[in-house]
Short mmCIF file of C-alpha atoms (C1' of nucleotides) in Angstrom, two decimals:
data_model
loop_
_atom_site.label_atom_id
_atom_site.label_comp_id
_atom_site.label_asym_id
_atom_site.label_seq_id
_atom_site.Cartn_x
_atom_site.Cartn_y
_atom_site.Cartn_z
CA UNK A 427 -27.62 -156.66 36.06
CA UNK A 428 -27.62 -153.45 37.85
CA UNK A 429 -26.79 -150.84 35.27
CA UNK A 430 -27.30 -147.29 35.76
CA UNK A 431 -30.12 -145.32 33.84
CA UNK A 432 -29.76 -141.66 33.15
CA UNK A 433 -32.27 -141.41 30.75
CA UNK A 434 -33.69 -138.38 30.36
CA UNK A 435 -31.90 -135.10 30.47
CA UNK A 436 -28.43 -133.66 30.98
CA UNK A 437 -26.77 -133.03 34.67
CA UNK A 438 -26.71 -129.93 35.90
CA UNK A 439 -23.71 -127.78 33.82
CA UNK A 440 -21.77 -127.70 37.05
CA UNK A 441 -21.51 -130.88 37.54
CA UNK A 442 -20.56 -131.96 33.64
CA UNK A 443 -17.77 -130.40 33.38
CA UNK A 444 -16.16 -131.51 36.78
CA UNK A 445 -13.88 -134.25 36.70
CA UNK A 446 -14.67 -136.03 39.36
CA UNK A 447 -18.35 -136.05 38.05
CA UNK A 448 -16.88 -137.30 34.42
CA UNK A 449 -14.86 -140.02 36.29
CA UNK A 450 -18.20 -141.22 37.42
CA UNK A 451 -19.61 -141.46 34.32
CA UNK A 452 -17.29 -142.86 32.77
CA UNK A 453 -16.90 -146.01 35.93
CA UNK A 454 -20.61 -146.37 35.24
CA UNK A 455 -19.98 -147.17 31.70
CA UNK A 456 -17.02 -149.51 32.14
CA UNK A 457 -18.62 -151.84 35.38
CA UNK A 458 -21.63 -151.50 32.86
CA UNK A 459 -19.97 -153.31 30.07
CA UNK A 460 -18.12 -155.50 32.53
CA UNK A 461 -21.14 -156.24 34.30
CA UNK A 462 -22.66 -157.14 31.16
CA UNK A 463 -19.48 -159.87 29.74
CA UNK A 464 -19.56 -161.59 33.36
CA UNK A 465 -22.96 -162.09 32.53
CA UNK A 466 -23.00 -163.19 29.57
CA UNK A 467 -19.85 -165.06 29.24
CA UNK A 468 -18.90 -165.16 33.22
CA UNK A 469 -20.78 -167.95 34.54
CA UNK A 470 -21.62 -166.28 37.10
CA UNK A 471 -18.10 -165.22 38.65
CA UNK A 472 -17.72 -161.57 39.21
CA UNK A 473 -14.78 -159.34 39.51
CA UNK A 474 -13.61 -160.82 43.12
CA UNK A 475 -13.15 -164.45 41.21
CA UNK A 476 -11.57 -162.98 38.38
CA UNK A 477 -8.68 -160.92 40.52
CA UNK A 478 -8.06 -163.98 42.88
CA UNK A 479 -7.68 -166.33 39.70
CA UNK A 480 -5.33 -163.78 37.84
CA UNK A 481 -3.49 -163.52 41.36
CA UNK A 482 -3.04 -167.46 41.91
CA UNK A 483 -2.09 -167.60 38.06
CA UNK A 484 0.74 -164.72 38.42
CA UNK A 485 2.14 -165.12 41.96
CA UNK A 486 1.59 -168.97 42.53
CA UNK A 487 0.11 -170.73 45.62
CA UNK A 488 -0.78 -168.66 48.32
CA UNK A 489 -2.35 -168.29 51.51
CA UNK A 490 -5.49 -166.73 51.60
CA UNK A 491 -4.62 -164.05 53.80
CA UNK A 492 -1.66 -162.95 51.39
CA UNK A 493 -3.88 -163.01 48.68
CA UNK A 494 -6.12 -160.81 50.58
CA UNK A 495 -3.42 -158.17 51.22
CA UNK A 496 -2.11 -158.50 47.39
CA UNK A 497 -5.81 -158.06 45.07
CA UNK A 498 -6.65 -155.63 48.33
CA UNK A 499 -9.64 -157.75 48.92
CA UNK A 500 -11.14 -158.09 52.34
CA UNK A 501 -9.86 -161.61 54.01
CA UNK A 502 -13.96 -162.19 54.84
CA UNK A 503 -14.62 -161.48 50.64
CA UNK A 504 -11.77 -163.58 50.15
CA UNK A 505 -13.44 -166.47 51.88
CA UNK A 506 -16.52 -166.33 50.30
CA UNK A 507 -14.98 -165.78 46.38
CA UNK A 508 -12.78 -169.16 47.06
CA UNK A 509 -15.71 -171.19 48.43
CA UNK A 510 -17.73 -170.17 45.12
CA UNK A 511 -13.85 -170.90 43.25
CA UNK A 512 -13.14 -174.09 44.98
CA UNK A 513 -17.02 -175.41 44.58
CA UNK A 514 -16.24 -174.62 40.61
CA UNK A 515 -12.79 -176.60 41.05
CA UNK A 516 -10.44 -173.71 39.45
CA UNK A 517 -8.74 -173.73 42.80
CA UNK A 518 -7.63 -176.29 45.43
CA UNK A 519 -7.14 -174.87 49.16
CA UNK A 520 -5.13 -177.56 51.14
CA UNK A 521 -3.86 -176.84 54.79
CA UNK A 522 -0.34 -175.63 54.92
CA UNK A 523 1.62 -178.57 56.62
CA UNK A 524 4.00 -176.00 58.67
CA UNK A 525 0.98 -174.12 59.80
CA UNK A 526 -2.00 -176.26 60.54
CA UNK A 527 -4.32 -172.86 60.60
CA UNK A 528 -3.35 -171.04 57.46
CA UNK A 529 -4.47 -172.81 53.68
CA UNK A 530 -2.58 -173.18 50.84
CA UNK A 531 -4.44 -172.16 47.68
CA UNK A 532 -3.30 -173.29 44.35
CA UNK A 533 -4.84 -172.45 40.81
CA UNK A 534 -6.19 -176.10 39.13
CA UNK A 535 -5.88 -175.88 35.46
CA UNK A 536 -9.23 -175.97 34.87
CA UNK A 537 -8.62 -172.51 36.61
CA UNK A 538 -6.00 -171.12 34.51
CA UNK A 539 -8.48 -172.27 31.50
CA UNK A 540 -11.58 -170.10 32.65
CA UNK A 541 -9.04 -167.60 33.35
CA UNK A 542 -7.89 -167.46 29.85
CA UNK A 543 -11.20 -167.34 28.90
CA UNK A 544 -12.21 -164.41 31.09
CA UNK A 545 -9.36 -162.67 29.45
CA UNK A 546 -10.58 -162.36 26.28
CA UNK A 547 -14.11 -161.41 27.09
CA UNK A 548 -12.26 -158.61 29.25
CA UNK A 549 -9.91 -157.69 26.76
CA UNK A 550 -12.66 -156.90 24.24
CA UNK A 551 -14.24 -155.13 26.74
CA UNK A 552 -11.07 -152.67 26.52
CA UNK A 553 -11.92 -152.24 23.01
CA UNK A 554 -15.24 -151.49 23.73
CA UNK A 555 -15.00 -149.39 26.18
CA UNK A 556 -12.43 -147.34 24.67
CA UNK A 557 -14.06 -146.89 20.87
CA UNK A 558 -14.99 -143.59 21.47
CA UNK A 559 -11.01 -142.51 21.04
CA UNK A 560 -8.64 -143.11 18.62
CA UNK A 561 -5.53 -145.51 18.85
CA UNK A 562 -3.19 -142.41 19.59
CA UNK A 563 -5.78 -141.02 22.25
CA UNK A 564 -6.32 -144.61 23.96
CA UNK A 565 -2.69 -144.40 24.63
CA UNK A 566 -3.08 -140.90 25.97
CA UNK A 567 -5.72 -141.78 28.09
CA UNK A 568 -4.32 -144.08 29.90
CA UNK A 569 -0.84 -142.77 30.39
CA UNK A 570 -2.88 -139.84 32.04
CA UNK A 571 -5.48 -142.39 33.79
CA UNK A 572 -2.16 -144.62 35.23
CA UNK A 573 -1.06 -141.03 37.08
CA UNK A 574 -4.26 -140.26 38.64
CA UNK A 575 -5.25 -143.81 39.49
CA UNK A 576 -1.70 -144.19 41.06
CA UNK A 577 -1.57 -140.95 42.91
CA UNK A 578 -0.95 -140.62 46.60
CA UNK A 579 -4.16 -139.41 47.85
CA UNK B 1003 -16.53 -142.40 54.37
CA UNK B 1004 -15.76 -146.03 53.09
CA UNK B 1005 -11.78 -145.20 51.86
CA UNK B 1006 -10.48 -148.73 50.33
CA UNK B 1007 -7.30 -149.93 51.37
CA UNK B 1008 -5.07 -151.65 48.81
CA UNK B 1009 -1.85 -151.31 51.47
CA UNK B 1010 -0.14 -154.13 50.27
CA UNK B 1011 0.96 -155.18 46.79
CA UNK B 1012 0.42 -154.20 43.11
CA UNK B 1013 -2.77 -155.76 41.24
CA UNK B 1014 -1.61 -158.81 39.31
CA UNK B 1015 -0.29 -157.43 35.82
CA UNK B 1016 -3.06 -158.35 33.51
CA UNK B 1017 -5.15 -155.78 35.73
CA UNK B 1018 -2.83 -152.84 35.96
CA UNK B 1019 -2.56 -152.25 32.42
CA UNK B 1020 -6.26 -152.37 31.41
CA UNK B 1021 -8.36 -149.28 31.10
CA UNK B 1022 -11.67 -150.52 32.72
CA UNK B 1023 -9.38 -151.70 36.11
CA UNK B 1024 -7.17 -147.94 35.75
CA UNK B 1025 -10.96 -146.35 35.61
CA UNK B 1026 -12.17 -148.13 38.86
CA UNK B 1027 -9.03 -146.96 41.07
CA UNK B 1028 -9.20 -143.38 39.80
CA UNK B 1029 -13.36 -143.47 40.22
CA UNK B 1030 -12.22 -145.21 43.66
CA UNK B 1031 -9.92 -142.32 44.63
CA UNK B 1032 -12.09 -139.88 43.32
CA UNK B 1033 -15.10 -140.64 45.51
CA UNK B 1034 -12.73 -141.13 48.53
CA UNK B 1035 -12.36 -137.45 47.92
CA UNK B 1036 -15.51 -136.06 47.84
CA UNK B 1037 -16.48 -138.66 50.68
CA UNK B 1038 -13.99 -136.82 52.79
CA UNK B 1039 -14.89 -133.49 51.62
CA UNK B 1040 -18.80 -133.75 52.39
CA UNK B 1041 -17.81 -135.74 55.56
CA UNK B 1042 -15.82 -132.53 57.01
CA UNK B 1043 -17.44 -129.42 55.07
CA UNK B 1044 -21.38 -131.08 53.83
CA UNK B 1045 -22.47 -131.11 56.76
CA UNK B 1046 -24.15 -134.58 56.64
CA UNK B 1047 -25.40 -134.15 53.22
CA UNK B 1048 -24.59 -136.54 50.17
CA UNK B 1049 -23.93 -136.44 46.36
CA UNK B 1050 -27.68 -136.90 46.00
CA UNK B 1051 -28.11 -133.64 47.77
CA UNK B 1052 -25.77 -131.43 46.16
CA UNK B 1053 -27.16 -133.09 43.03
CA UNK B 1054 -30.79 -131.90 43.78
CA UNK B 1055 -29.69 -128.84 44.84
CA UNK B 1056 -28.01 -127.94 42.04
CA UNK B 1057 -30.37 -128.93 39.73
CA UNK B 1058 -33.14 -126.48 41.37
CA UNK B 1059 -30.76 -123.54 41.18
CA UNK B 1060 -29.96 -123.84 37.74
CA UNK B 1061 -33.58 -125.24 36.14
CA UNK B 1062 -35.69 -123.17 38.64
CA UNK B 1063 -38.26 -124.64 40.69
CA UNK B 1064 -39.58 -128.43 39.58
CA UNK B 1065 -41.94 -130.89 40.59
CA UNK B 1066 -39.80 -134.41 42.19
CA UNK B 1067 -40.56 -136.56 38.77
CA UNK B 1068 -39.26 -133.84 36.73
CA UNK B 1069 -36.45 -133.77 39.01
CA UNK B 1070 -35.78 -137.63 39.09
CA UNK B 1071 -35.78 -137.43 35.41
CA UNK B 1072 -33.81 -134.60 34.59
CA UNK B 1073 -30.46 -135.69 37.46
CA UNK B 1074 -30.99 -139.40 36.79
CA UNK B 1075 -31.65 -139.92 40.31
CA UNK B 1076 -34.71 -142.50 41.54
CA UNK B 1077 -38.51 -141.31 42.39
CA UNK B 1078 -38.45 -143.03 45.95
CA UNK B 1079 -34.42 -141.89 46.52
CA UNK B 1080 -35.38 -137.78 45.81
CA UNK B 1081 -38.73 -138.06 48.07
CA UNK B 1082 -35.59 -139.29 50.82
CA UNK B 1083 -32.84 -136.56 49.78
CA UNK B 1084 -35.83 -134.03 49.58
CA UNK B 1085 -37.06 -134.82 53.14
CA UNK B 1086 -33.78 -134.06 54.40
CA UNK B 1087 -33.26 -130.67 52.36
CA UNK B 1088 -36.84 -129.38 53.21
CA UNK B 1089 -35.71 -130.51 57.31
CA UNK B 1090 -33.24 -128.23 56.94
CA UNK B 1091 -34.78 -125.32 55.25
CA UNK B 1092 -32.96 -125.54 52.35
CA UNK B 1093 -35.65 -126.14 49.78
CA UNK B 1094 -39.36 -125.97 50.25
CA UNK B 1095 -42.23 -128.08 48.62
CA UNK B 1096 -45.49 -126.62 47.91
CA UNK B 1097 -48.86 -128.57 46.18
CA UNK B 1098 -48.94 -128.06 42.43
CA UNK B 1099 -52.16 -125.07 42.53
CA UNK B 1100 -53.35 -127.35 39.20
CA UNK B 1101 -52.35 -130.75 40.12
CA UNK B 1102 -53.17 -131.30 43.50
CA UNK B 1103 -50.87 -134.90 43.67
CA UNK B 1104 -47.64 -132.87 42.37
CA UNK B 1105 -45.99 -131.15 44.61
CA UNK B 1106 -43.29 -128.13 43.27
CA UNK B 1107 -39.75 -128.17 44.49
CA UNK B 1108 -38.00 -125.08 45.64
CA UNK B 1109 -34.66 -123.88 46.30
CA UNK B 1110 -34.47 -121.09 49.29
CA UNK B 1111 -31.80 -118.40 49.93
CA UNK B 1112 -30.18 -121.16 52.67
CA UNK B 1113 -30.29 -123.61 49.86
CA UNK B 1114 -28.36 -121.63 47.71
CA UNK B 1115 -25.76 -120.36 50.10
CA UNK B 1116 -25.49 -123.91 51.06
CA UNK B 1117 -24.70 -124.78 47.56
CA UNK B 1118 -22.11 -122.17 46.46
CA UNK B 1119 -20.44 -123.48 49.82
CA UNK B 1120 -20.50 -127.17 47.95
CA UNK B 1121 -18.99 -125.75 44.72
CA UNK B 1122 -16.21 -124.36 46.75
CA UNK B 1123 -15.36 -127.29 48.51
CA UNK B 1124 -16.11 -129.73 45.46
CA UNK B 1125 -13.77 -127.29 43.11
CA UNK B 1126 -10.90 -127.68 45.88
CA UNK B 1127 -11.71 -131.66 45.79
CA UNK B 1128 -11.17 -131.59 41.85
CA UNK B 1129 -7.42 -129.54 41.80
CA UNK B 1130 -6.67 -131.98 44.35
CA UNK B 1131 -7.77 -135.04 41.99
CA UNK B 1132 -6.26 -133.89 38.99
CA UNK B 1133 -3.14 -132.45 41.07
CA UNK B 1134 -0.77 -135.22 39.62
CA UNK B 1135 -1.50 -133.79 36.18
CA UNK B 1136 0.20 -130.63 34.64
CA UNK B 1137 -2.61 -128.02 33.36
CA UNK B 1138 -2.50 -128.85 29.58
CA UNK B 1139 -2.90 -132.40 30.58
CA UNK B 1140 -5.80 -132.03 33.08
CA UNK B 1141 -7.28 -130.12 30.05
CA UNK B 1142 -6.41 -133.39 27.58
CA UNK B 1143 -7.81 -135.36 30.60
CA UNK B 1144 -11.19 -133.99 30.79
CA UNK B 1145 -11.45 -133.93 27.07
CA UNK B 1146 -11.18 -137.53 26.36
CA UNK B 1147 -13.32 -138.73 29.75
CA UNK B 1148 -15.68 -136.87 28.00
CA UNK B 1149 -15.88 -138.36 25.12
CA UNK B 1150 -16.29 -141.78 27.43
CA UNK B 1151 -18.33 -140.88 29.64
CA UNK B 1152 -20.98 -139.86 27.02
CA UNK B 1153 -20.80 -143.00 24.89
CA UNK B 1154 -23.41 -144.20 23.24
CA UNK B 1155 -22.97 -147.58 25.43
"C1'" DA C 717 -67.74 -143.58 33.27
"C1'" DT C 718 -63.93 -145.91 32.67
"C1'" DC C 719 -59.71 -146.81 32.13
"C1'" DC C 720 -54.78 -144.86 31.81
"C1'" DA C 721 -50.88 -142.20 32.94
"C1'" DG C 722 -48.10 -139.67 36.15
"C1'" DT C 723 -47.24 -138.54 41.29
"C1'" DG C 724 -45.24 -139.18 45.55
"C1'" DT C 725 -44.36 -142.51 49.04
"C1'" DT C 726 -43.04 -146.56 51.94
"C1'" DG C 727 -40.71 -150.53 51.72
"C1'" DG C 728 -37.50 -153.63 50.36
"C1'" DC C 729 -33.90 -155.50 47.17
"C1'" DC C 730 -28.88 -156.39 45.68
"C1'" DT C 731 -23.63 -155.76 45.33
"C1'" DT C 732 -19.14 -153.74 46.54
"C1'" DG C 733 -16.41 -152.27 50.13
"C1'" DC C 734 -15.96 -152.58 54.69
"C1'" DC C 735 -15.48 -154.12 60.10
"C1'" DA C 736 -15.84 -156.63 64.43
"C1'" DA C 737 -15.79 -160.61 66.71
"C1'" DC C 738 -14.29 -165.24 67.35
"C1'" DA C 739 -11.76 -169.60 67.55
"C1'" DT C 740 -7.72 -171.46 66.95
"C1'" DA C 741 -2.08 -171.18 66.27
"C1'" DG C 742 1.94 -170.57 66.63
"C1'" DC C 743 6.05 -167.19 68.21
"C1'" DC C 744 8.65 -164.76 71.91
"C1'" DA C 745 9.73 -163.15 76.00
"C1'" DA C 746 10.47 -163.24 80.39
"C1'" DT D 206 6.45 -173.14 80.35
"C1'" DT D 207 4.03 -169.80 80.57
"C1'" DG D 208 1.77 -166.41 79.01
"C1'" DG D 209 1.01 -162.56 75.83
"C1'" DC D 210 0.80 -161.51 71.12
"C1'" DT D 211 -0.04 -161.66 66.05
"C1'" DA D 212 -1.74 -164.13 62.27
"C1'" DT D 213 -5.70 -166.62 60.05
"C1'" DG D 214 -9.72 -168.03 58.38
"C1'" DT D 215 -14.68 -167.41 59.31
"C1'" DT D 216 -19.12 -165.62 60.24
"C1'" DG D 217 -22.43 -161.76 60.33
"C1'" DG D 218 -23.34 -157.83 59.95
"C1'" DC D 219 -22.96 -152.86 58.03
"C1'" DA D 220 -23.40 -148.67 55.32
"C1'" DA D 221 -24.10 -146.39 50.34
"C1'" DG D 222 -25.62 -146.06 45.99
"C1'" DG D 223 -28.37 -147.66 42.65
"C1'" DC D 224 -32.35 -150.07 42.23
"C1'" DC D 225 -37.71 -152.03 41.67
"C1'" DA D 226 -42.61 -153.28 43.03
"C1'" DA D 227 -46.74 -151.63 45.09
"C1'" DC D 228 -49.82 -148.24 46.97
"C1'" DA D 229 -53.32 -144.64 46.89
"C1'" DC D 230 -53.98 -140.86 44.57
"C1'" DT D 231 -54.85 -137.24 40.79
"C1'" DG D 232 -56.09 -135.76 36.45
"C1'" DG D 233 -56.60 -136.40 31.49
"C1'" DA D 234 -58.81 -138.89 27.16
"C1'" DT D 235 -61.99 -142.19 25.50
#
DNA sequence: ATCCAGTGTTGGCCTTGCCAACATAGCCAA
DNA sequence: TTGGCTATGTTGGCAAGGCCAACACTGGAT
């Protein structure tokens, strides 16, 4: 999958030291590893699918709108991803009996199974991604990163 | 300036703690801030333009192909960005006398000026981005990030 | 003289995150 | 009860960023 090159040459020094630049490069590596992981072991599923399966497994059945709100995925993208998941019987969609427009989405046993497989793959990628750091550094990195990721703006 | 929402709800817990997820969120925040900065003070220039100006200022005149190799930007995108920069007279392109097909790109005084302005904007964004961390944490974060960003794979 | 590698350009593709419009369903108030 | 408001799922599209392929050249190397 689209994995950036940056084959040759270093970036201009005014970029090299900047946090935003480094975060971009780290993200590039991260998403490269994830992309490769999904490609090799994901059977065509993408990160959206994983997120939705995880949400369903953790919070139980939900409407598509709820799913979108809680995962931060747009309604339209939720629809598309669920259609895909349903076609693989990893998920079931049924009409809400008390609200005919709404659909209740449920993860199937096969969906849970697939989710656990993906978990393993993704855990492996975490190790690979963090490999350049010692265990203590990894903990520290995640601590700092959490602060930054959750910041107000 | 596409800035993600994630209005409601936390992510599933299996995502929250993972480094790749956090890096993605941090990158989202980073690129959101950068996008806003370019939008407000960038006069329509984007990150490609900044990278090219920076490369030209730091390494001096270069051919487009060299520029692409050294900044990691695709040849075709280099062309498009340079056309834009040239139309604002931030850059000059002239035929290489000893290789008629090649073009030598040079940054103009106005280009340097614009670059320095953008530098200020981007420096401000660094502060904003790193604000949740103490100064010591910021140094540590950048150190760890550098290791991760530059890793082999 | 011929082939090959490099150069700039055009045009296209894919992915991720969005938004807008639509038809429909339920709800609340007047 | 009727009207309006909001919520829901769906379709279709858009934009930015990162790519690739093809093309017409140019200059060297063989």
